[in-house]
Amino acid sequence: MQLSVWTYEGPPHVGAMRIATALKDVHYVLHAPQGDTYADLLFTMIERRDHRPPVTYTTFQARDLGGDTAELFKRAVHEAYERFRPAAILVGASCTAELIQDDPGGLAKRLGLPVPVIPLELPSYQRRENWGAGETFYQVVRTLAGGAPRPAAPRAPGATRSCNLLGPTALGFRHRDDILELTRLLADMGIRVNVVAPLGAAAADIARLPEADFNVVLYGEIATPAAEWLQRTYRQPYTKSIPIGLNGTRDFVREVATLAGLDADAEVARISARSAWYSRSVDSTYLTGKRVFVFGDATHALGAARVATEELGFQLVGLGTYTRERAREVRAAAEAHGLTALITDDYLEVERAIEAATPELVLGTQMERHIAKRLQVPCAVISAPVHVQDFPARYSPQMGAEGANVLFDTWVHPLMMGLEEHLLTMFREDFEFGDLSPSHLGHAPSPRVDHTVEMSTTLLPGGGAAVAEMAVADAGVTLADEPAAPAPPVAAGAPRWQPQAEQELKKIPFFVRGKARRNTERYAAERGITDITLDTLYEAKAHFSR
């Protein structure tokens, strides 16, 4: 039932598709019924790829269940090889075909194809998409880069160090831009990238993974199993730091420099970003203490929580992930902030947690963007699942120094624009701000035009309406009283809002206006007050501010 509404992750075979689509010459034969081919849309429509994923479906139907579905699968594998001539073939079953128990791996191996056949055992009813991607990448690396461990060749003094970048996949959140950013960063350190995998790698490139000195794990959900196997088999260490934000990037550079035998302090000293100054500027310091709720995959949620608290001065009021395999790390990070981590794949539970935490900014997935819009709270997308708009044509990494700048723009600018919108709302009845007022350039007034603007990112920092009122007083301007609006419907027995109190409530930024209304009505109900006046509103504010 949950799949018919919203889900953070698809079944594990979708994760396998992400790996197959990322690789250049690997084909995936999926034993699946007609109707399970919907996953093609994820790549061609959301990621805007110019070709279909390298996946062949058996697409058996109900009438085939009375016959030999195993023979149907073998025929599909043989035809896929003859048509595409891949360097390796992945075989597996979708969640529906798993119930038939046809053993795709055994069937494919009996065909005797002249290329490696990699069977995928992905338990669809116990695991999810990211786990499926990680397990598939692990099996690909183990098969194509396997063999007897090679003795480490003696390294000449001053020889260039090399590393592999592991984890970027098809349909990954800003993965293609993260690769560019970190490749440049490593090149500046004098470190050569040996292979990027799986995104853009061929089967021959996977075989070259053991040639590198160490591995860089970009996304732990995908790359950790393969990196651990490479460490056990070829003694290749791998990085643990997440290069998200300026502090995270510096930790990453320090770790890489240590692995490469470089001067870590000197390398870290060269890392800088505009976001460091911008976050300390007068335009940003008034955002200090903003309440932020973070939810996403573990890699991006942990990185975002650190950037929000350490670099932007926000207050973390919620932290969670749908990646259960890395729940321990997220729980530890949440406990460090005095919070209880939210580990769930139920978006309704996430919505209740956000509403209870009353944040001023939400950092999450496409699901949290919809939730925040309903709650009228600003939101920035930091993690998959994402929408087509999160695959921009521009260069927009999340990692490295430039990634820190992107995060600053993405998170802070909505808060600043929210201040502008709130002030315009407060001053909308002032003659100086009307559309019919004369221009300072001397032009005739233009006729009023009604514009409807969808803006879900509205905030007023600091003291809410009080800040705006002080600014008005400093400017010597008097706010005109807003005309009384029709009172909203009142439930039987609920306190009634008087027009003056209702007008004062409108001065509160709307991202907390709902909470202010609820608290005031609760205060009035507990004291038997039937009419909420201006004094009642102020008394309730004082009561809940203690």
Coordinates of C-alpha atoms in Angstrom, one line a residue:
M1 CA 0.0 0.0 0.0
Q2 CA 2.9 2.3 0.8
L3 CA 4.3 1.9 -2.7
S4 CA 1.1 3.2 -4.2
V5 CA 1.6 6.5 -2.4
W6 CA 5.2 7.7 -1.7
T7 CA 8.4 5.8 -1.0
Y8 CA 11.9 7.0 -0.3
E9 CA 13.5 4.0 -2.0
G10 CA 12.5 1.5 -4.6
P11 CA 13.1 -2.2 -4.4
P12 CA 16.7 -3.4 -4.6
H13 CA 16.5 -4.2 -8.3
V14 CA 16.2 -0.5 -9.0
G15 CA 19.5 0.0 -7.2
A16 CA 21.0 -2.7 -9.5
M17 CA 19.6 -0.7 -12.5
R18 CA 21.4 2.4 -11.2
I19 CA 24.7 0.5 -11.2
A20 CA 24.1 -1.1 -14.6
T21 CA 23.1 2.3 -16.1
A22 CA 26.2 3.9 -14.7
L23 CA 28.6 1.4 -16.2
K24 CA 29.5 1.6 -19.9
D25 CA 29.5 -2.0 -21.2
V26 CA 27.5 -4.0 -18.7
H27 CA 24.0 -5.3 -19.4
Y28 CA 21.3 -6.2 -16.9
V29 CA 18.8 -9.0 -17.6
L30 CA 15.9 -8.7 -15.2
H31 CA 13.4 -11.5 -14.8
A32 CA 10.2 -9.4 -14.3
P33 CA 6.6 -9.5 -15.3
Q34 CA 5.0 -7.1 -17.7
G35 CA 4.5 -3.8 -15.9
D36 CA 7.8 -3.8 -13.9
T37 CA 9.5 -1.8 -16.7
Y38 CA 8.4 1.5 -15.1
A39 CA 11.9 2.0 -13.8
D40 CA 13.0 3.2 -17.2
L41 CA 11.2 6.4 -16.6
L42 CA 13.4 7.2 -13.6
F43 CA 16.4 7.6 -15.9
T44 CA 14.9 9.1 -19.1
M45 CA 12.5 11.5 -17.5
I46 CA 13.9 12.5 -14.1
E47 CA 17.7 12.3 -14.9
R48 CA 17.0 13.4 -18.5
R49 CA 19.3 10.8 -20.0
D50 CA 19.5 10.6 -23.7
H51 CA 19.3 6.8 -23.8
R52 CA 17.5 4.0 -22.1
P53 CA 19.1 2.0 -19.3
P54 CA 20.9 -1.1 -20.5
V55 CA 18.3 -3.4 -19.1
T56 CA 16.4 -6.3 -20.8
Y57 CA 13.2 -7.6 -19.2
T58 CA 11.7 -11.0 -19.7
T59 CA 8.2 -9.3 -19.3
F60 CA 6.4 -12.6 -18.7
Q61 CA 2.6 -12.4 -18.4
A62 CA 0.0 -14.3 -16.5
R63 CA -0.5 -16.9 -19.2
D64 CA 3.3 -17.7 -19.1
L65 CA 3.1 -18.9 -15.5
G66 CA 1.5 -22.1 -16.7
G67 CA 4.5 -22.8 -18.9
D68 CA 8.3 -22.7 -18.6
T69 CA 9.3 -19.3 -17.4
A70 CA 12.9 -20.5 -16.9
E71 CA 13.2 -21.1 -20.6
L72 CA 11.8 -17.7 -21.2
F73 CA 14.5 -16.2 -19.0
K74 CA 17.3 -18.1 -20.7
R75 CA 16.1 -17.0 -24.1
A76 CA 16.1 -13.4 -22.9
V77 CA 19.7 -13.6 -21.7
H78 CA 20.9 -15.2 -24.9
E79 CA 19.1 -12.6 -27.1
A80 CA 20.5 -9.7 -24.9
Y81 CA 24.0 -11.0 -25.3
E82 CA 23.7 -11.4 -29.1
R83 CA 22.2 -7.9 -29.5
F84 CA 24.3 -5.8 -27.2
R85 CA 27.6 -7.8 -26.9
P86 CA 28.3 -6.5 -23.3
A87 CA 31.6 -7.2 -21.5
A88 CA 29.6 -8.5 -18.5
I89 CA 26.0 -9.5 -17.8
L90 CA 24.1 -8.9 -14.5
V91 CA 21.1 -11.2 -14.0
G92 CA 18.5 -11.0 -11.3
A93 CA 14.8 -11.0 -10.5
S94 CA 12.3 -8.3 -9.6
C95 CA 10.3 -8.5 -6.4
T96 CA 7.4 -10.2 -8.3
A97 CA 9.6 -12.7 -10.2
E98 CA 11.4 -13.5 -7.0
L99 CA 8.3 -15.5 -5.9
I100 CA 8.7 -17.8 -8.9
Q101 CA 12.2 -19.0 -7.8
D102 CA 13.6 -19.6 -11.2
D103 CA 17.2 -19.1 -10.1
P104 CA 18.3 -16.5 -12.8
G105 CA 22.0 -16.9 -11.8
G106 CA 22.1 -20.6 -12.3
L107 CA 20.1 -20.5 -15.5
A108 CA 22.4 -17.9 -17.0
K109 CA 25.6 -19.6 -16.1
R110 CA 24.4 -22.8 -17.8
L111 CA 24.2 -20.9 -21.1
G112 CA 28.1 -20.8 -21.2
L113 CA 28.4 -17.2 -22.4
P114 CA 31.9 -16.0 -23.2
V115 CA 31.6 -13.1 -20.7
P116 CA 31.3 -12.9 -16.9
V117 CA 27.8 -13.5 -15.7
I118 CA 27.2 -11.9 -12.3
P119 CA 24.1 -13.2 -10.4
L120 CA 22.4 -10.8 -8.1
E121 CA 20.6 -12.2 -5.0
L122 CA 18.6 -9.1 -3.9
P123 CA 15.9 -9.9 -1.3
S124 CA 13.2 -7.6 -2.4
Y125 CA 11.0 -7.9 0.7
Q126 CA 13.8 -7.3 3.2
R127 CA 16.0 -4.7 1.5
R128 CA 15.7 -1.4 -0.5
E129 CA 17.2 0.4 -3.4
N130 CA 20.5 1.8 -1.9
W131 CA 21.3 -1.6 -0.4
G132 CA 20.7 -3.1 -3.8
A133 CA 23.0 -0.6 -5.5
G134 CA 25.7 -1.3 -2.9
E135 CA 25.4 -5.0 -3.2
T136 CA 25.4 -4.9 -7.0
F137 CA 28.5 -2.7 -7.1
Y138 CA 30.2 -5.0 -4.6
Q139 CA 29.5 -8.1 -6.8
V140 CA 30.7 -6.3 -9.9
V141 CA 34.0 -5.3 -8.2
R142 CA 34.5 -8.7 -6.7
T143 CA 33.9 -10.5 -10.0
L144 CA 35.8 -8.1 -12.4
A145 CA 38.6 -7.0 -10.1
G146 CA 39.0 -10.4 -8.4
G147 CA 41.8 -12.9 -8.7
A148 CA 45.0 -13.5 -6.7
P149 CA 46.1 -10.5 -4.7
R150 CA 48.9 -8.7 -6.4
P151 CA 52.1 -7.8 -4.5
A152 CA 52.6 -4.1 -3.9
A153 CA 55.1 -2.7 -6.4
P154 CA 57.9 -0.6 -4.9
R155 CA 57.1 3.1 -5.3
A156 CA 59.8 5.4 -6.5
P157 CA 60.4 8.5 -4.3
G158 CA 58.2 11.4 -5.5
A159 CA 56.0 9.2 -7.7
T160 CA 52.4 10.5 -8.2
R161 CA 49.9 8.9 -5.9
S162 CA 46.6 7.7 -7.3
C163 CA 43.2 6.9 -5.9
N164 CA 39.8 5.6 -7.1
L165 CA 36.5 7.6 -6.6
L166 CA 33.9 5.1 -5.6
G167 CA 30.1 5.4 -5.3
P168 CA 28.7 7.8 -7.9
T169 CA 25.8 6.2 -9.8
A170 CA 23.1 6.9 -12.3
L171 CA 20.2 8.8 -10.8
G172 CA 22.5 10.0 -8.0
F173 CA 22.0 13.4 -6.4
R174 CA 24.6 15.8 -8.0
H175 CA 27.0 12.8 -8.4
R176 CA 28.3 14.0 -11.8
D177 CA 29.2 17.4 -10.4
D178 CA 30.8 16.0 -7.2
I179 CA 33.1 13.9 -9.4
L180 CA 34.3 17.0 -11.2
E181 CA 34.8 19.0 -8.0
L182 CA 36.8 16.3 -6.2
T183 CA 38.8 15.4 -9.3
R184 CA 40.0 19.0 -9.4
L185 CA 40.6 19.1 -5.7
L186 CA 42.7 15.9 -5.9
A187 CA 44.6 17.2 -8.9
D188 CA 45.5 20.3 -7.0
M189 CA 47.0 18.1 -4.3
G190 CA 49.0 16.2 -7.0
I191 CA 46.9 13.0 -6.7
R192 CA 45.8 11.3 -9.9
V193 CA 42.3 9.7 -10.2
N194 CA 42.8 6.1 -11.4
V195 CA 39.2 5.1 -11.9
V196 CA 35.8 6.6 -11.2
A197 CA 33.3 3.8 -10.6
P198 CA 30.6 2.9 -11.3
L199 CA 29.6 6.1 -13.1
G200 CA 31.3 6.1 -16.5
A201 CA 33.5 3.0 -15.9
A202 CA 33.8 0.1 -18.2
A203 CA 34.4 -3.5 -17.2
A204 CA 38.1 -3.1 -18.0
D205 CA 38.2 0.0 -15.7
I206 CA 36.8 -2.1 -12.8
A207 CA 39.6 -4.6 -13.3
R208 CA 42.1 -1.7 -12.8
L209 CA 40.8 -0.7 -9.4
P210 CA 43.6 -2.5 -7.5
E211 CA 46.2 -0.4 -9.2
A212 CA 45.4 2.7 -7.1
D213 CA 47.0 3.5 -3.7
F214 CA 43.8 4.1 -1.9
N215 CA 40.0 4.6 -2.4
V216 CA 37.9 7.6 -1.9
V217 CA 34.4 6.7 -0.8
L218 CA 32.0 9.4 -1.9
Y219 CA 28.7 7.8 -0.9
G220 CA 28.9 5.2 1.8
E221 CA 25.5 3.7 1.0
I222 CA 26.9 2.6 -2.4
A223 CA 30.6 2.2 -2.0
T224 CA 31.4 0.9 1.5
P225 CA 31.0 -2.8 0.8
A226 CA 33.2 -2.7 -2.3
A227 CA 35.8 -0.5 -0.5
E228 CA 36.0 -2.9 2.4
W229 CA 36.5 -5.8 0.0
L230 CA 39.3 -4.0 -1.8
Q231 CA 40.9 -3.2 1.6
R232 CA 40.8 -6.8 2.6
T233 CA 42.0 -8.2 -0.7
Y234 CA 44.5 -5.6 -1.9
R235 CA 45.3 -3.7 1.3
Q236 CA 43.8 -0.4 -0.1
P237 CA 42.7 1.9 2.6
Y238 CA 39.7 4.1 2.0
T239 CA 38.5 7.5 3.2
K240 CA 35.8 7.9 5.9
S241 CA 35.3 11.7 5.8
I242 CA 32.4 13.2 4.0
P243 CA 33.6 16.3 1.9
I244 CA 30.4 18.2 2.3
G245 CA 30.8 21.8 3.5
L246 CA 34.0 23.6 4.2
N247 CA 34.9 21.8 7.5
G248 CA 34.0 18.4 6.0
T249 CA 36.2 19.2 2.9
R250 CA 39.1 20.2 5.2
D251 CA 38.8 17.0 7.1
F252 CA 38.7 15.1 3.8
V253 CA 41.8 16.8 2.5
R254 CA 43.6 16.1 5.8
E255 CA 42.7 12.4 5.5
V256 CA 43.7 12.1 1.9
A257 CA 47.0 13.9 2.5
T258 CA 47.8 11.5 5.2
L259 CA 47.1 8.5 3.0
A260 CA 49.1 10.0 0.2
G261 CA 52.1 11.0 2.4
L262 CA 51.6 14.7 1.9
D263 CA 51.9 17.6 4.3
A264 CA 48.3 17.6 5.7
D265 CA 48.5 21.1 7.3
A266 CA 49.8 22.7 4.1
E267 CA 47.1 21.1 2.0
V268 CA 44.3 22.1 4.4
A269 CA 45.5 25.7 4.5
R270 CA 44.9 26.0 0.8
I271 CA 41.2 25.2 1.1
S272 CA 38.9 28.2 1.0
A273 CA 35.4 29.1 -0.1
R274 CA 33.3 32.3 -0.4
S275 CA 30.7 30.7 1.9
A276 CA 33.1 31.1 4.8
W277 CA 33.0 34.9 4.6
Y278 CA 29.4 35.1 3.4
S279 CA 28.2 33.1 6.5
R280 CA 29.9 35.7 8.7
S281 CA 28.7 38.8 6.8
V282 CA 26.0 41.1 8.2
D283 CA 23.5 39.8 5.7
S284 CA 23.8 36.3 7.2
T285 CA 24.5 36.7 11.0
Y286 CA 20.9 37.6 11.6
L287 CA 20.1 34.0 10.6
T288 CA 22.1 32.6 13.5
G289 CA 20.0 30.2 15.6
K290 CA 17.5 29.4 12.9
R291 CA 15.8 26.1 13.6
V292 CA 16.6 23.4 11.0
F293 CA 15.2 19.9 10.4
V294 CA 17.4 17.5 8.3
F295 CA 16.3 14.3 6.7
G296 CA 17.7 12.2 3.8
D297 CA 20.1 9.5 3.0
A298 CA 22.8 9.1 5.6
T299 CA 25.7 10.6 3.7
H300 CA 23.9 13.9 2.9
A301 CA 22.0 14.1 6.1
L302 CA 25.1 13.8 8.2
G303 CA 27.0 16.3 6.0
A304 CA 24.1 18.8 6.0
A305 CA 23.7 18.6 9.8
R306 CA 27.3 19.4 10.2
V307 CA 27.3 22.4 7.8
A308 CA 24.1 23.8 9.3
T309 CA 25.4 23.8 12.9
E310 CA 29.1 24.4 12.4
E311 CA 29.3 26.8 9.4
L312 CA 25.9 28.6 9.4
G313 CA 25.1 28.7 13.1
F314 CA 21.7 27.1 12.7
Q315 CA 20.1 25.1 15.6
L316 CA 19.4 21.4 14.7
V317 CA 15.9 20.5 15.9
G318 CA 15.6 17.2 13.9
L319 CA 17.9 14.7 12.2
G320 CA 16.9 11.5 10.5
T321 CA 17.4 9.1 7.6
Y322 CA 15.6 6.4 5.7
T323 CA 19.0 4.5 5.2
R324 CA 18.6 1.9 7.9
E325 CA 22.0 0.3 7.2
R326 CA 23.7 3.4 8.5
A327 CA 21.3 4.2 11.3
R328 CA 24.0 3.9 14.0
E329 CA 26.0 6.8 12.6
V330 CA 22.9 9.0 12.3
R331 CA 21.8 8.1 15.9
A332 CA 25.3 9.1 17.2
A333 CA 25.2 12.4 15.4
A334 CA 21.7 13.2 16.7
E335 CA 22.7 12.3 20.3
A336 CA 25.6 14.7 20.0
H337 CA 23.0 17.5 19.5
G338 CA 20.7 16.2 22.3
L339 CA 18.2 14.7 19.8
T340 CA 16.7 11.4 19.0
A341 CA 17.3 10.3 15.5
L342 CA 14.3 9.6 13.2
I343 CA 15.0 6.4 11.4
T344 CA 12.0 5.6 9.1
D345 CA 10.9 5.2 5.5
D346 CA 7.4 6.5 6.3
Y347 CA 6.9 10.0 5.0
L348 CA 3.9 10.5 7.2
E349 CA 6.0 9.9 10.3
V350 CA 8.5 12.4 8.9
E351 CA 5.7 15.0 8.4
R352 CA 4.5 14.6 12.0
A353 CA 8.1 15.0 13.3
I354 CA 8.6 18.2 11.2
E355 CA 5.3 19.6 12.4
A356 CA 6.2 18.9 16.0
A357 CA 9.7 20.4 15.7
T358 CA 8.4 23.6 14.2
P359 CA 11.6 24.3 12.2
E360 CA 12.3 27.5 10.2
L361 CA 14.1 25.6 7.5
V362 CA 13.8 22.0 6.2
L363 CA 16.7 20.2 4.5
G364 CA 15.4 17.0 3.0
T365 CA 14.3 15.0 -0.1
Q366 CA 11.6 15.7 -2.7
M367 CA 9.1 14.3 -0.1
E368 CA 10.2 16.9 2.5
R369 CA 9.8 19.6 -0.1
H370 CA 6.2 18.8 -0.5
I371 CA 5.7 18.4 3.3
A372 CA 7.3 21.8 3.9
K373 CA 5.2 23.5 1.2
R374 CA 2.1 22.3 2.9
L375 CA 3.4 23.6 6.3
Q376 CA 4.5 26.8 4.7
V377 CA 8.2 26.3 5.7
P378 CA 11.2 26.9 3.5
C379 CA 12.9 23.8 2.2
A380 CA 16.0 22.9 0.2
V381 CA 16.5 19.5 -1.3
I382 CA 19.8 17.8 -0.2
S383 CA 19.3 14.2 -1.0
A384 CA 17.6 11.6 -3.2
P385 CA 14.8 10.9 -4.0
V386 CA 14.7 14.0 -6.1
H387 CA 12.7 15.6 -8.9
V388 CA 13.8 16.5 -12.4
Q389 CA 14.6 20.1 -11.2
D390 CA 17.4 18.6 -9.1
F391 CA 19.4 17.5 -12.2
P392 CA 20.3 21.0 -13.3
A393 CA 22.1 21.9 -16.5
R394 CA 24.5 24.1 -14.5
Y395 CA 27.5 23.0 -12.5
S396 CA 26.1 22.5 -8.9
P397 CA 28.2 20.1 -6.8
Q398 CA 27.4 19.3 -3.1
M399 CA 31.0 18.4 -2.2
G400 CA 34.2 20.3 -2.0
A401 CA 34.8 24.0 -1.7
E402 CA 32.5 24.9 -4.5
G403 CA 29.9 22.6 -3.0
A404 CA 30.1 24.7 0.2
N405 CA 29.2 27.8 -1.9
V406 CA 26.3 26.0 -3.5
L407 CA 25.0 24.9 -0.1
F408 CA 25.2 28.5 1.2
D409 CA 23.2 29.8 -1.8
T410 CA 20.6 27.0 -1.7
W411 CA 19.9 27.2 2.1
V412 CA 20.4 30.9 3.0
H413 CA 18.9 32.8 0.1
P414 CA 15.4 31.4 0.6
L415 CA 15.6 32.8 4.2
M416 CA 16.6 36.2 2.9
M417 CA 13.9 36.3 0.3
G418 CA 11.4 35.3 3.0
L419 CA 12.3 38.5 4.9
E420 CA 11.6 40.6 1.8
E421 CA 8.2 38.9 1.2
H422 CA 7.2 39.3 4.8
L423 CA 8.0 43.0 4.9
L424 CA 6.2 43.6 1.6
T425 CA 3.2 41.8 3.1
M426 CA 3.3 44.0 6.2
F427 CA 3.6 47.2 4.1
R428 CA 1.2 46.3 1.4
E429 CA -1.4 48.9 2.5
D430 CA 1.2 51.7 2.7
F431 CA 0.7 54.2 -0.1
E432 CA 4.4 54.3 -0.9
F433 CA 4.4 50.6 -1.8
G434 CA 1.2 50.6 -3.8
D435 CA 1.3 49.8 -7.5
L436 CA -0.5 53.1 -8.3
S437 CA 2.0 55.4 -6.5
P438 CA 4.1 57.7 -8.7
S439 CA 7.6 56.4 -9.6
H440 CA 10.6 58.2 -8.4
L441 CA 11.6 58.4 -12.0
G442 CA 8.6 60.6 -12.7
H443 CA 6.7 58.1 -14.9
A444 CA 3.0 57.9 -14.7
P445 CA 1.6 55.3 -12.4
S446 CA 1.0 51.9 -14.1
P447 CA -2.3 50.1 -13.7
R448 CA -2.4 47.6 -10.9
V449 CA -1.7 44.1 -12.1
D450 CA -2.4 41.1 -9.8
H451 CA 0.4 38.6 -9.7
T452 CA 0.2 35.3 -8.1
V453 CA 3.6 34.1 -7.0
E454 CA 4.2 30.7 -5.5
M455 CA 6.8 31.0 -2.7
S456 CA 7.1 28.4 -0.1
T457 CA 10.3 29.8 1.4
T458 CA 9.2 32.7 3.6
L459 CA 11.0 33.5 6.9
L460 CA 11.5 36.5 9.1
P461 CA 14.6 36.2 11.3
G462 CA 15.0 37.1 14.9
G463 CA 12.1 38.6 16.6
G464 CA 9.4 38.3 13.9
A465 CA 7.0 41.2 13.7
A466 CA 9.0 43.1 16.4
V467 CA 12.0 43.4 14.1
A468 CA 9.9 44.8 11.3
E469 CA 8.2 47.3 13.7
M470 CA 11.6 48.5 15.0
A471 CA 12.7 49.0 11.4
V472 CA 9.6 51.0 10.7
A473 CA 10.1 53.2 13.8
D474 CA 13.7 53.9 12.7
A475 CA 12.4 55.0 9.3
G476 CA 9.8 57.3 10.8
V477 CA 7.0 55.5 9.1
T478 CA 3.7 54.7 10.6
L479 CA 2.0 51.4 9.7
A480 CA -1.5 51.7 8.6
D481 CA -3.9 49.3 10.2
E482 CA -5.0 46.5 7.9
P483 CA -8.7 46.3 7.1
A484 CA -10.4 43.7 9.1
A485 CA -10.7 40.4 7.2
P486 CA -13.7 38.1 7.6
A487 CA -13.2 35.9 10.6
P488 CA -12.4 32.2 9.7
P489 CA -15.0 29.6 10.6
V490 CA -15.0 28.8 14.3
A491 CA -15.6 25.2 15.5
A492 CA -18.3 24.7 18.1
G493 CA -16.9 25.6 21.5
A494 CA -13.7 27.0 20.2
P495 CA -12.6 30.5 21.2
R496 CA -13.5 33.3 18.8
W497 CA -10.8 35.7 17.5
Q498 CA -11.6 39.4 17.8
P499 CA -10.6 41.5 14.7
Q500 CA -7.8 43.4 16.5
A501 CA -6.2 40.2 17.7
E502 CA -6.6 38.6 14.3
Q503 CA -4.8 41.6 12.7
E504 CA -2.0 41.3 15.2
L505 CA -1.6 37.6 14.4
K506 CA -1.0 38.5 10.8
K507 CA 2.1 40.4 11.7
I508 CA 3.7 37.1 12.9
P509 CA 5.7 35.4 10.1
F510 CA 3.5 32.7 8.6
F511 CA 6.0 29.9 9.2
V512 CA 5.2 30.2 12.9
R513 CA 1.8 31.8 12.7
G514 CA 0.0 28.4 12.9
K515 CA 1.9 27.5 16.1
A516 CA 1.1 31.0 17.6
R517 CA -2.6 30.5 16.8
R518 CA -2.7 27.0 18.3
N519 CA -0.9 28.1 21.4
T520 CA -3.2 31.1 21.9
E521 CA -6.4 29.0 21.4
R522 CA -5.0 26.4 23.8
Y523 CA -4.3 29.1 26.4
A524 CA -7.8 30.5 26.0
A525 CA -9.5 27.1 26.2
E526 CA -7.6 26.1 29.3
R527 CA -8.8 29.3 31.0
G528 CA -12.4 29.3 29.7
I529 CA -11.9 32.4 27.6
T530 CA -14.4 32.6 24.8
D531 CA -13.2 35.7 22.9
I532 CA -9.5 36.1 22.1
T533 CA -8.5 39.7 22.4
L534 CA -5.2 41.5 21.8
D535 CA -4.5 41.1 25.6
T536 CA -5.2 37.4 25.3
L537 CA -2.7 37.0 22.5
Y538 CA 0.0 38.9 24.5
E539 CA -0.7 36.9 27.6
A540 CA -0.5 33.6 25.7
K541 CA 2.8 34.7 24.2
A542 CA 4.2 35.6 27.6
H543 CA 3.0 32.3 29.0
F544 CA 4.6 30.1 26.4
S545 CA 7.8 32.1 26.3
R546 CA 8.7 31.3 29.9

